Short mmCIF file of the C-alpha atoms (twelve columns), coordinates in Angstrom:
data_MODEL
# 
_entry.id   MODEL 
# 
loop_
_atom_site.group_PDB 
_atom_site.id 
_atom_site.type_symbol 
_atom_site.label_atom_id 
_atom_site.label_alt_id 
_atom_site.label_comp_id 
_atom_site.label_asym_id 
_atom_site.label_seq_id 
_atom_site.Cartn_x 
_atom_site.Cartn_y 
_atom_site.Cartn_z 
_atom_site.pdbx_PDB_model_num 
ATOM 1   C CA . UNK A 1   247.935 -21.621 113.955 1 
ATOM 2   C CA . UNK A 2   249.448 -18.331 115.082 1 
ATOM 3   C CA . UNK A 3   247.015 -15.652 116.178 1 
ATOM 4   C CA . UNK A 4   247.692 -11.965 115.502 1 
ATOM 5   C CA . UNK A 5   249.184 -9.682  118.112 1 
ATOM 6   C CA . UNK A 6   246.677 -7.119  119.328 1 
ATOM 7   C CA . UNK A 7   248.712 -3.915  119.525 1 
ATOM 8   C CA . UNK A 8   245.999 -1.278  119.056 1 
ATOM 9   C CA . UNK A 9   242.257 -0.871  119.649 1 
ATOM 10  C CA . UNK A 10  239.844 -1.481  116.774 1 
ATOM 11  C CA . UNK A 11  236.403 -0.610  118.152 1 
ATOM 12  C CA . UNK A 12  233.669 -3.148  118.842 1 
ATOM 13  C CA . UNK A 13  233.230 -6.268  116.707 1 
ATOM 14  C CA . UNK A 14  230.137 -8.501  117.069 1 
ATOM 15  C CA . UNK A 15  230.913 -12.110 118.001 1 
ATOM 16  C CA . UNK A 16  227.665 -13.750 119.078 1 
ATOM 17  C CA . UNK A 17  224.685 -13.163 121.374 1 
ATOM 18  C CA . UNK A 18  224.351 -13.815 125.083 1 
ATOM 19  C CA . UNK A 19  223.180 -17.327 125.822 1 
ATOM 20  C CA . UNK A 20  225.465 -18.698 123.116 1 
ATOM 21  C CA . UNK A 21  223.164 -17.677 120.284 1 
ATOM 22  C CA . UNK A 22  224.778 -17.132 116.902 1 
ATOM 23  C CA . UNK A 23  225.270 -13.642 115.500 1 
ATOM 24  C CA . UNK A 24  223.952 -14.181 111.979 1 
ATOM 25  C CA . UNK A 25  224.911 -10.742 110.686 1 
ATOM 26  C CA . UNK A 26  221.474 -9.214  111.131 1 
ATOM 27  C CA . UNK A 27  221.602 -5.414  111.050 1 
ATOM 28  C CA . UNK A 28  219.298 -2.423  110.769 1 
ATOM 29  C CA . UNK A 29  219.601 0.471   108.335 1 
ATOM 30  C CA . UNK A 30  219.047 3.950   109.788 1 
ATOM 31  C CA . UNK A 31  219.333 7.163   107.750 1 
ATOM 32  C CA . UNK A 32  222.364 9.443   108.141 1 
ATOM 33  C CA . UNK A 33  221.512 13.111  107.766 1 
ATOM 34  C CA . UNK A 34  222.726 14.915  104.647 1 
ATOM 35  C CA . UNK A 35  226.125 16.443  105.387 1 
ATOM 36  C CA . UNK A 36  226.441 14.977  108.915 1 
ATOM 37  C CA . UNK A 37  229.632 16.623  110.167 1 
ATOM 38  C CA . UNK A 38  230.916 13.763  112.315 1 
ATOM 39  C CA . UNK A 39  232.835 10.821  110.837 1 
ATOM 40  C CA . UNK A 40  231.575 7.411   111.968 1 
ATOM 41  C CA . UNK A 41  233.967 4.473   111.888 1 
ATOM 42  C CA . UNK A 42  233.390 0.713   111.734 1 
ATOM 43  C CA . UNK A 43  233.044 -0.362  115.373 1 
ATOM 44  C CA . UNK A 44  231.915 3.020   116.751 1 
ATOM 45  C CA . UNK A 45  228.838 3.494   118.913 1 
ATOM 46  C CA . UNK A 46  225.916 5.160   117.181 1 
ATOM 47  C CA . UNK A 47  222.871 6.971   118.505 1 
ATOM 48  C CA . UNK A 48  219.654 8.198   116.915 1 
ATOM 49  C CA . UNK A 49  218.902 11.915  116.943 1 
ATOM 50  C CA . UNK A 50  215.614 13.054  115.378 1 
ATOM 51  C CA . UNK A 51  215.452 9.930   113.257 1 
ATOM 52  C CA . UNK A 52  219.043 10.031  112.011 1 
ATOM 53  C CA . UNK A 53  222.037 7.923   113.029 1 
ATOM 54  C CA . UNK A 54  225.156 9.738   114.188 1 
ATOM 55  C CA . UNK A 55  228.288 8.870   116.138 1 
ATOM 56  C CA . UNK A 56  227.932 8.544   119.932 1 
ATOM 57  C CA . UNK A 57  230.854 9.587   122.120 1 
ATOM 58  C CA . UNK A 58  230.709 7.021   124.936 1 
ATOM 59  C CA . UNK A 59  233.110 7.142   127.896 1 
ATOM 60  C CA . UNK A 60  232.071 6.663   131.531 1 
ATOM 61  C CA . UNK A 61  228.342 6.556   130.823 1 
ATOM 62  C CA . UNK A 62  226.105 5.850   127.879 1 
ATOM 63  C CA . UNK A 63  222.750 6.599   129.472 1 
ATOM 64  C CA . UNK A 64  220.542 9.244   127.902 1 
ATOM 65  C CA . UNK A 65  222.419 9.262   124.588 1 
ATOM 66  C CA . UNK A 66  219.875 7.392   122.495 1 
ATOM 67  C CA . UNK A 67  222.468 4.664   121.927 1 
ATOM 68  C CA . UNK A 68  221.166 2.030   119.494 1 
ATOM 69  C CA . UNK A 69  224.200 -0.104  118.712 1 
ATOM 70  C CA . UNK A 70  227.457 -0.305  116.795 1 
ATOM 71  C CA . UNK A 71  228.237 1.026   113.310 1 
ATOM 72  C CA . UNK A 72  229.140 -1.626  110.708 1 
ATOM 73  C CA . UNK A 73  229.484 0.555   107.622 1 
ATOM 74  C CA . UNK A 74  227.185 2.611   105.423 1 
ATOM 75  C CA . UNK A 75  225.999 3.231   101.887 1 
ATOM 76  C CA . UNK A 76  225.346 6.453   99.991  1 
ATOM 77  C CA . UNK A 77  225.502 7.972   96.532  1 
ATOM 78  C CA . UNK A 78  228.934 9.530   96.100  1 
ATOM 79  C CA . UNK A 79  228.335 13.231  95.361  1 
ATOM 80  C CA . UNK A 80  231.366 13.327  93.034  1 
ATOM 81  C CA . UNK A 81  230.888 10.166  90.945  1 
ATOM 82  C CA . UNK A 82  227.095 9.892   91.341  1 
ATOM 83  C CA . UNK A 83  227.662 6.161   91.927  1 
ATOM 84  C CA . UNK A 84  226.373 4.070   94.811  1 
ATOM 85  C CA . UNK A 85  229.136 3.582   97.373  1 
ATOM 86  C CA . UNK A 86  229.405 1.040   100.190 1 
ATOM 87  C CA . UNK A 87  231.878 2.309   102.756 1 
ATOM 88  C CA . UNK A 88  233.621 1.077   105.897 1 
ATOM 89  C CA . UNK A 89  233.111 4.526   107.444 1 
ATOM 90  C CA . UNK A 90  231.052 7.689   107.040 1 
ATOM 91  C CA . UNK A 91  233.270 10.580  105.902 1 
ATOM 92  C CA . UNK A 92  232.281 13.744  107.778 1 
ATOM 93  C CA . UNK A 93  230.364 16.280  105.719 1 
ATOM 94  C CA . UNK A 94  229.432 13.990  102.820 1 
ATOM 95  C CA . UNK A 95  226.605 15.611  100.873 1 
ATOM 96  C CA . UNK A 96  224.463 12.561  100.250 1 
ATOM 97  C CA . UNK A 97  220.722 12.547  100.807 1 
ATOM 98  C CA . UNK A 98  220.295 8.774   100.590 1 
ATOM 99  C CA . UNK A 99  222.927 7.755   103.161 1 
ATOM 100 C CA . UNK A 100 222.102 4.928   105.565 1 
ATOM 101 C CA . UNK A 101 224.101 3.534   108.467 1 
ATOM 102 C CA . UNK A 102 224.335 -0.238  108.862 1 
ATOM 103 C CA . UNK A 103 223.938 -0.858  112.579 1 
ATOM 104 C CA . UNK A 104 224.259 -3.932  114.770 1 
ATOM 105 C CA . UNK A 105 221.344 -2.978  117.008 1 
ATOM 106 C CA . UNK A 106 220.502 -6.186  118.894 1 
ATOM 107 C CA . UNK A 107 220.948 -5.276  122.594 1 
ATOM 108 C CA . UNK A 108 221.946 -8.876  123.346 1 
ATOM 109 C CA . UNK A 109 224.960 -8.794  121.011 1 
ATOM 110 C CA . UNK A 110 228.307 -9.771  122.530 1 
ATOM 111 C CA . UNK A 111 231.243 -7.790  121.149 1 
ATOM 112 C CA . UNK A 112 234.980 -8.227  121.410 1 
ATOM 113 C CA . UNK A 113 237.123 -5.159  122.060 1 
ATOM 114 C CA . UNK A 114 240.678 -4.291  123.031 1 
ATOM 115 C CA . UNK A 115 241.649 -3.101  126.517 1 
ATOM 116 C CA . UNK A 116 243.778 0.027   126.983 1 
ATOM 117 C CA . UNK A 117 245.223 1.881   129.970 1 
ATOM 118 C CA . UNK A 118 244.848 5.264   128.223 1 
ATOM 119 C CA . UNK A 119 244.111 6.428   124.655 1 
ATOM 120 C CA . UNK A 120 245.597 3.605   122.540 1 
ATOM 121 C CA . UNK A 121 248.123 2.237   125.076 1 
ATOM 122 C CA . UNK A 122 247.387 -1.470  125.414 1 
ATOM 123 C CA . UNK A 123 246.519 -3.063  128.764 1 
ATOM 124 C CA . UNK A 124 245.026 -6.424  129.750 1 
ATOM 125 C CA . UNK A 125 241.772 -7.877  130.929 1 
ATOM 126 C CA . UNK A 126 241.450 -10.831 133.292 1 
ATOM 127 C CA . UNK A 127 239.071 -13.599 134.313 1 
ATOM 128 C CA . UNK A 128 238.479 -11.701 137.568 1 
ATOM 129 C CA . UNK A 129 236.774 -8.921  135.575 1 
ATOM 130 C CA . UNK A 130 233.954 -11.110 134.258 1 
ATOM 131 C CA . UNK A 131 230.655 -9.733  135.555 1 
ATOM 132 C CA . UNK A 132 232.068 -6.247  136.092 1 
ATOM 133 C CA . UNK A 133 231.677 -3.036  134.077 1 
ATOM 134 C CA . UNK A 134 234.043 -1.202  131.731 1 
ATOM 135 C CA . UNK A 135 234.091 2.447   130.773 1 
ATOM 136 C CA . UNK A 136 235.296 3.352   127.288 1 
ATOM 137 C CA . UNK A 137 237.997 5.449   125.649 1 
ATOM 138 C CA . UNK A 138 236.507 7.487   122.814 1 
ATOM 139 C CA . UNK A 139 239.427 7.486   120.364 1 
ATOM 140 C CA . UNK A 140 239.040 8.819   116.822 1 
ATOM 141 C CA . UNK A 141 239.025 6.185   114.094 1 
ATOM 142 C CA . UNK A 142 241.373 5.733   111.149 1 
ATOM 143 C CA . UNK A 143 240.327 7.258   107.808 1 
ATOM 144 C CA . UNK A 144 242.738 4.971   105.939 1 
ATOM 145 C CA . UNK A 145 241.234 1.714   107.216 1 
ATOM 146 C CA . UNK A 146 237.802 3.041   108.125 1 
ATOM 147 C CA . UNK A 147 238.033 1.281   111.477 1 
ATOM 148 C CA . UNK A 148 237.178 2.621   114.918 1 
ATOM 149 C CA . UNK A 149 239.748 3.034   117.680 1 
ATOM 150 C CA . UNK A 150 237.238 2.940   120.541 1 
ATOM 151 C CA . UNK A 151 238.508 0.771   123.411 1 
ATOM 152 C CA . UNK A 152 237.696 -0.627  126.847 1 
ATOM 153 C CA . UNK A 153 239.426 1.330   129.618 1 
ATOM 154 C CA . UNK A 154 241.360 -0.698  132.191 1 
ATOM 155 C CA . UNK A 155 240.748 0.194   135.829 1 
ATOM 156 C CA . UNK A 156 241.477 -1.550  139.096 1 
ATOM 157 C CA . UNK A 157 237.860 -0.732  140.051 1 
ATOM 158 C CA . UNK A 158 235.206 -1.848  137.562 1 
ATOM 159 C CA . UNK A 159 232.091 -1.851  139.742 1 
ATOM 160 C CA . UNK A 160 230.576 1.517   138.733 1 
ATOM 161 C CA . UNK A 161 226.986 0.840   137.659 1 
ATOM 162 C CA . UNK A 162 226.931 3.713   135.138 1 
ATOM 163 C CA . UNK A 163 229.772 2.262   133.051 1 
ATOM 164 C CA . UNK A 164 228.380 1.351   129.619 1 
ATOM 165 C CA . UNK A 165 229.792 -2.150  129.054 1 
ATOM 166 C CA . UNK A 166 229.320 -5.415  130.978 1 
ATOM 167 C CA . UNK A 167 232.082 -8.034  130.820 1 
ATOM 168 C CA . UNK A 168 230.800 -11.476 129.837 1 
ATOM 169 C CA . UNK A 169 234.044 -13.267 129.006 1 
ATOM 170 C CA . UNK A 170 237.600 -13.184 127.716 1 
ATOM 171 C CA . UNK A 171 239.085 -13.799 124.257 1 
ATOM 172 C CA . UNK A 172 241.577 -16.619 124.891 1 
ATOM 173 C CA . UNK A 173 242.790 -16.829 121.283 1 
ATOM 174 C CA . UNK A 174 245.071 -13.797 121.539 1 
ATOM 175 C CA . UNK A 175 246.101 -14.197 125.192 1 
ATOM 176 C CA . UNK A 176 249.816 -14.494 125.968 1 
ATOM 177 C CA . UNK A 177 251.161 -16.119 129.144 1 
ATOM 178 C CA . UNK A 178 254.528 -16.032 130.902 1 
ATOM 179 C CA . UNK A 179 255.508 -17.737 134.141 1 
ATOM 180 C CA . UNK A 180 257.874 -17.166 137.036 1 
ATOM 181 C CA . UNK A 181 258.590 -18.756 140.403 1 
ATOM 182 C CA . UNK A 182 257.343 -17.064 143.550 1 
ATOM 183 C CA . UNK A 183 254.727 -16.751 146.276 1 
ATOM 184 C CA . UNK A 184 252.191 -14.354 147.767 1 
ATOM 185 C CA . UNK A 185 250.107 -13.881 150.897 1 
ATOM 186 C CA . UNK A 186 248.986 -10.288 150.276 1 
ATOM 187 C CA . UNK A 187 248.587 -7.823  147.398 1 
ATOM 188 C CA . UNK A 188 252.261 -8.321  146.525 1 
ATOM 189 C CA . UNK A 189 253.679 -11.269 144.620 1 
ATOM 190 C CA . UNK A 190 257.341 -11.910 145.395 1 
ATOM 191 C CA . UNK A 191 259.305 -13.613 142.637 1 
ATOM 192 C CA . UNK A 192 262.589 -15.453 143.018 1 
ATOM 193 C CA . UNK A 193 265.472 -16.094 140.646 1 
ATOM 194 C CA . UNK A 194 265.522 -13.877 137.549 1 
ATOM 195 C CA . UNK A 195 262.014 -12.543 138.196 1 
ATOM 196 C CA . UNK A 196 259.684 -11.865 135.281 1 
ATOM 197 C CA . UNK A 197 260.937 -13.238 131.957 1 
ATOM 198 C CA . UNK A 198 259.259 -10.348 130.108 1 
ATOM 199 C CA . UNK A 199 257.228 -7.228  130.833 1 
ATOM 200 C CA . UNK A 200 253.543 -7.573  131.785 1 
ATOM 201 C CA . UNK A 201 250.697 -5.084  131.465 1 
ATOM 202 C CA . UNK A 202 248.259 -3.668  134.001 1 
ATOM 203 C CA . UNK A 203 245.239 -5.978  134.214 1 
ATOM 204 C CA . UNK A 204 247.228 -9.178  133.593 1 
ATOM 205 C CA . UNK A 205 245.469 -12.252 134.994 1 
ATOM 206 C CA . UNK A 206 247.172 -14.191 137.803 1 
ATOM 207 C CA . UNK A 207 247.031 -17.941 138.372 1 
ATOM 208 C CA . UNK A 208 249.436 -20.585 139.643 1 
ATOM 209 C CA . UNK A 209 250.096 -24.309 139.462 1 
ATOM 210 C CA . UNK A 210 248.914 -26.093 142.609 1 
ATOM 211 C CA . UNK A 211 251.415 -27.911 144.799 1 
ATOM 212 C CA . UNK A 212 254.118 -25.294 145.268 1 
ATOM 213 C CA . UNK A 213 257.544 -26.930 144.971 1 
ATOM 214 C CA . UNK A 214 255.800 -30.236 144.091 1 
ATOM 215 C CA . UNK A 215 253.403 -29.111 141.343 1 
ATOM 216 C CA . UNK A 216 250.318 -31.192 140.574 1 
ATOM 217 C CA . UNK A 217 249.744 -29.728 137.129 1 
ATOM 218 C CA . UNK A 218 246.403 -28.205 138.165 1 
ATOM 219 C CA . UNK A 219 245.941 -24.486 137.526 1 
ATOM 220 C CA . UNK A 220 244.458 -22.389 140.336 1 
ATOM 221 C CA . UNK A 221 242.781 -19.155 139.250 1 
ATOM 222 C CA . UNK A 222 243.348 -16.594 141.984 1 
ATOM 223 C CA . UNK A 223 240.610 -14.074 141.202 1 
ATOM 224 C CA . UNK A 224 243.301 -11.380 141.122 1 
ATOM 225 C CA . UNK A 225 245.019 -9.283  138.475 1 
ATOM 226 C CA . UNK A 226 248.071 -7.058  138.176 1 
ATOM 227 C CA . UNK A 227 247.373 -3.380  138.955 1 
ATOM 228 C CA . UNK A 228 250.692 -1.870  137.867 1 
ATOM 229 C CA . UNK A 229 252.639 -2.817  134.753 1 
ATOM 230 C CA . UNK A 230 255.916 -4.560  135.587 1 
ATOM 231 C CA . UNK A 231 259.152 -4.696  133.619 1 
ATOM 232 C CA . UNK A 232 261.151 -7.748  132.619 1 
ATOM 233 C CA . UNK A 233 263.277 -8.869  135.545 1 
ATOM 234 C CA . UNK A 234 260.929 -7.436  138.184 1 
ATOM 235 C CA . UNK A 235 260.871 -9.455  141.411 1 
ATOM 236 C CA . UNK A 236 257.775 -7.789  142.893 1 
ATOM 237 C CA . UNK A 237 254.333 -7.559  141.284 1 
ATOM 238 C CA . UNK A 238 251.342 -5.698  142.751 1 
ATOM 239 C CA . UNK A 239 247.872 -7.229  142.428 1 
ATOM 240 C CA . UNK A 240 244.415 -5.778  143.136 1 
ATOM 241 C CA . UNK A 241 243.472 -8.061  146.041 1 
ATOM 242 C CA . UNK A 242 245.058 -10.946 147.901 1 
ATOM 243 C CA . UNK A 243 244.572 -14.178 145.983 1 
ATOM 244 C CA . UNK A 244 241.456 -16.133 146.918 1 
ATOM 245 C CA . UNK A 245 240.163 -19.682 147.001 1 
ATOM 246 C CA . UNK A 246 236.742 -21.041 146.121 1 
ATOM 247 C CA . UNK A 247 234.176 -18.951 147.948 1 
ATOM 248 C CA . UNK A 248 236.363 -15.857 147.901 1 
ATOM 249 C CA . UNK A 249 238.309 -16.497 151.095 1 
ATOM 250 C CA . UNK A 250 241.895 -15.258 151.135 1 
ATOM 251 C CA . UNK A 251 244.597 -17.838 150.550 1 
ATOM 252 C CA . UNK A 252 248.300 -17.805 149.804 1 
ATOM 253 C CA . UNK A 253 250.320 -18.735 146.759 1 
ATOM 254 C CA . UNK A 254 252.690 -21.290 148.294 1 
ATOM 255 C CA . UNK A 255 256.439 -20.791 148.220 1 
ATOM 256 C CA . UNK A 256 258.235 -21.952 145.051 1 
ATOM 257 C CA . UNK A 257 255.016 -21.971 143.033 1 
ATOM 258 C CA . UNK A 258 254.962 -21.559 139.278 1 
ATOM 259 C CA . UNK A 259 252.933 -18.367 138.869 1 
ATOM 260 C CA . UNK A 260 251.277 -17.764 135.515 1 
ATOM 261 C CA . UNK A 261 250.737 -14.212 134.278 1 
ATOM 262 C CA . UNK A 262 248.276 -14.188 131.368 1 
ATOM 263 C CA . UNK A 263 247.877 -11.023 129.340 1 
ATOM 264 C CA . UNK A 264 244.421 -10.892 127.745 1 
ATOM 265 C CA . UNK A 265 244.292 -7.954  125.309 1 
ATOM 266 C CA . UNK A 266 240.682 -8.547  124.221 1 
ATOM 267 C CA . UNK A 267 237.534 -9.007  126.280 1 
ATOM 268 C CA . UNK A 268 233.960 -9.989  125.470 1 
ATOM 269 C CA . UNK A 269 231.388 -7.359  126.457 1 
ATOM 270 C CA . UNK A 270 227.799 -6.307  125.848 1 
ATOM 271 C CA . UNK A 271 226.070 -2.951  126.138 1 
ATOM 272 C CA . UNK A 272 224.835 -2.585  129.696 1 
ATOM 273 C CA . UNK A 273 221.193 -2.656  130.712 1 
ATOM 274 C CA . UNK A 274 219.538 0.807   130.561 1 
ATOM 275 C CA . UNK A 275 222.342 2.087   128.307 1 
ATOM 276 C CA . UNK A 276 220.993 0.597   125.072 1 
ATOM 277 C CA . UNK A 277 218.019 2.690   123.948 1 
ATOM 278 C CA . UNK A 278 215.892 -0.425  123.375 1 
ATOM 279 C CA . UNK A 279 216.183 -1.206  127.086 1 
ATOM 280 C CA . UNK A 280 215.068 2.155   128.447 1 
ATOM 281 C CA . UNK A 281 211.688 3.868   128.331 1 
ATOM 282 C CA . UNK A 282 213.232 7.312   127.863 1 
ATOM 283 C CA . UNK A 283 212.372 8.705   124.416 1 
ATOM 284 C CA . UNK A 284 215.028 10.298  122.220 1 
# 
């Protein structure tokens, strides 16, 4: 089965709960104020202000916003047709007094989201980022599809405690890998022959096949990722830290190794502790 190419961000989509629990589609309905002037798209963050749900602009921090979860659509009586409408997004300024937002509000929900280097420019996540924190890019959603364009922001440094999202895993289904021959003993990977067979993105995961020129077939995850996008044919690739072995001690990628560059456009994340309003004592 061929999986789709992820070429643009799409907001946050619930997958399951931490601990492997199933996301059964449970949501909460929160009123949207009559005429709320901000569009809310499927996959956007939402906050509660004076009892009403509205869009939350989340970037480098989500604390103090009253953040209660992720928007999964809404319902309201259409002021033109007078008919009940179920919508993928909330159109700004809709004059409906019975509007409610459908919100995934469980603070333990795990979401998948796309990784970008800026605005909607795609980047990659990596296994080395699990356990670290992402900031967000607050892109405006699409009124034609109703979907969000919010995305995880790639950075070579993801340890800032205030960042709103915690990485809990990768989405392997849409990952794409290429390989090349080379070695490394520092933050530079030197490739031989024709170099990279195709371009790779910032954040691309790095691993290699053990055994160097006599491969064993066993994959070694290095705990490193690419920090600067590289073009097809490149013979030098920069990584965030020297590759490491079990326990985090520096090691080398032996000469003539098959090095695997895996681009992971989607990561699994959850809202960080003290960012979700249910996990803070501060009233809104």
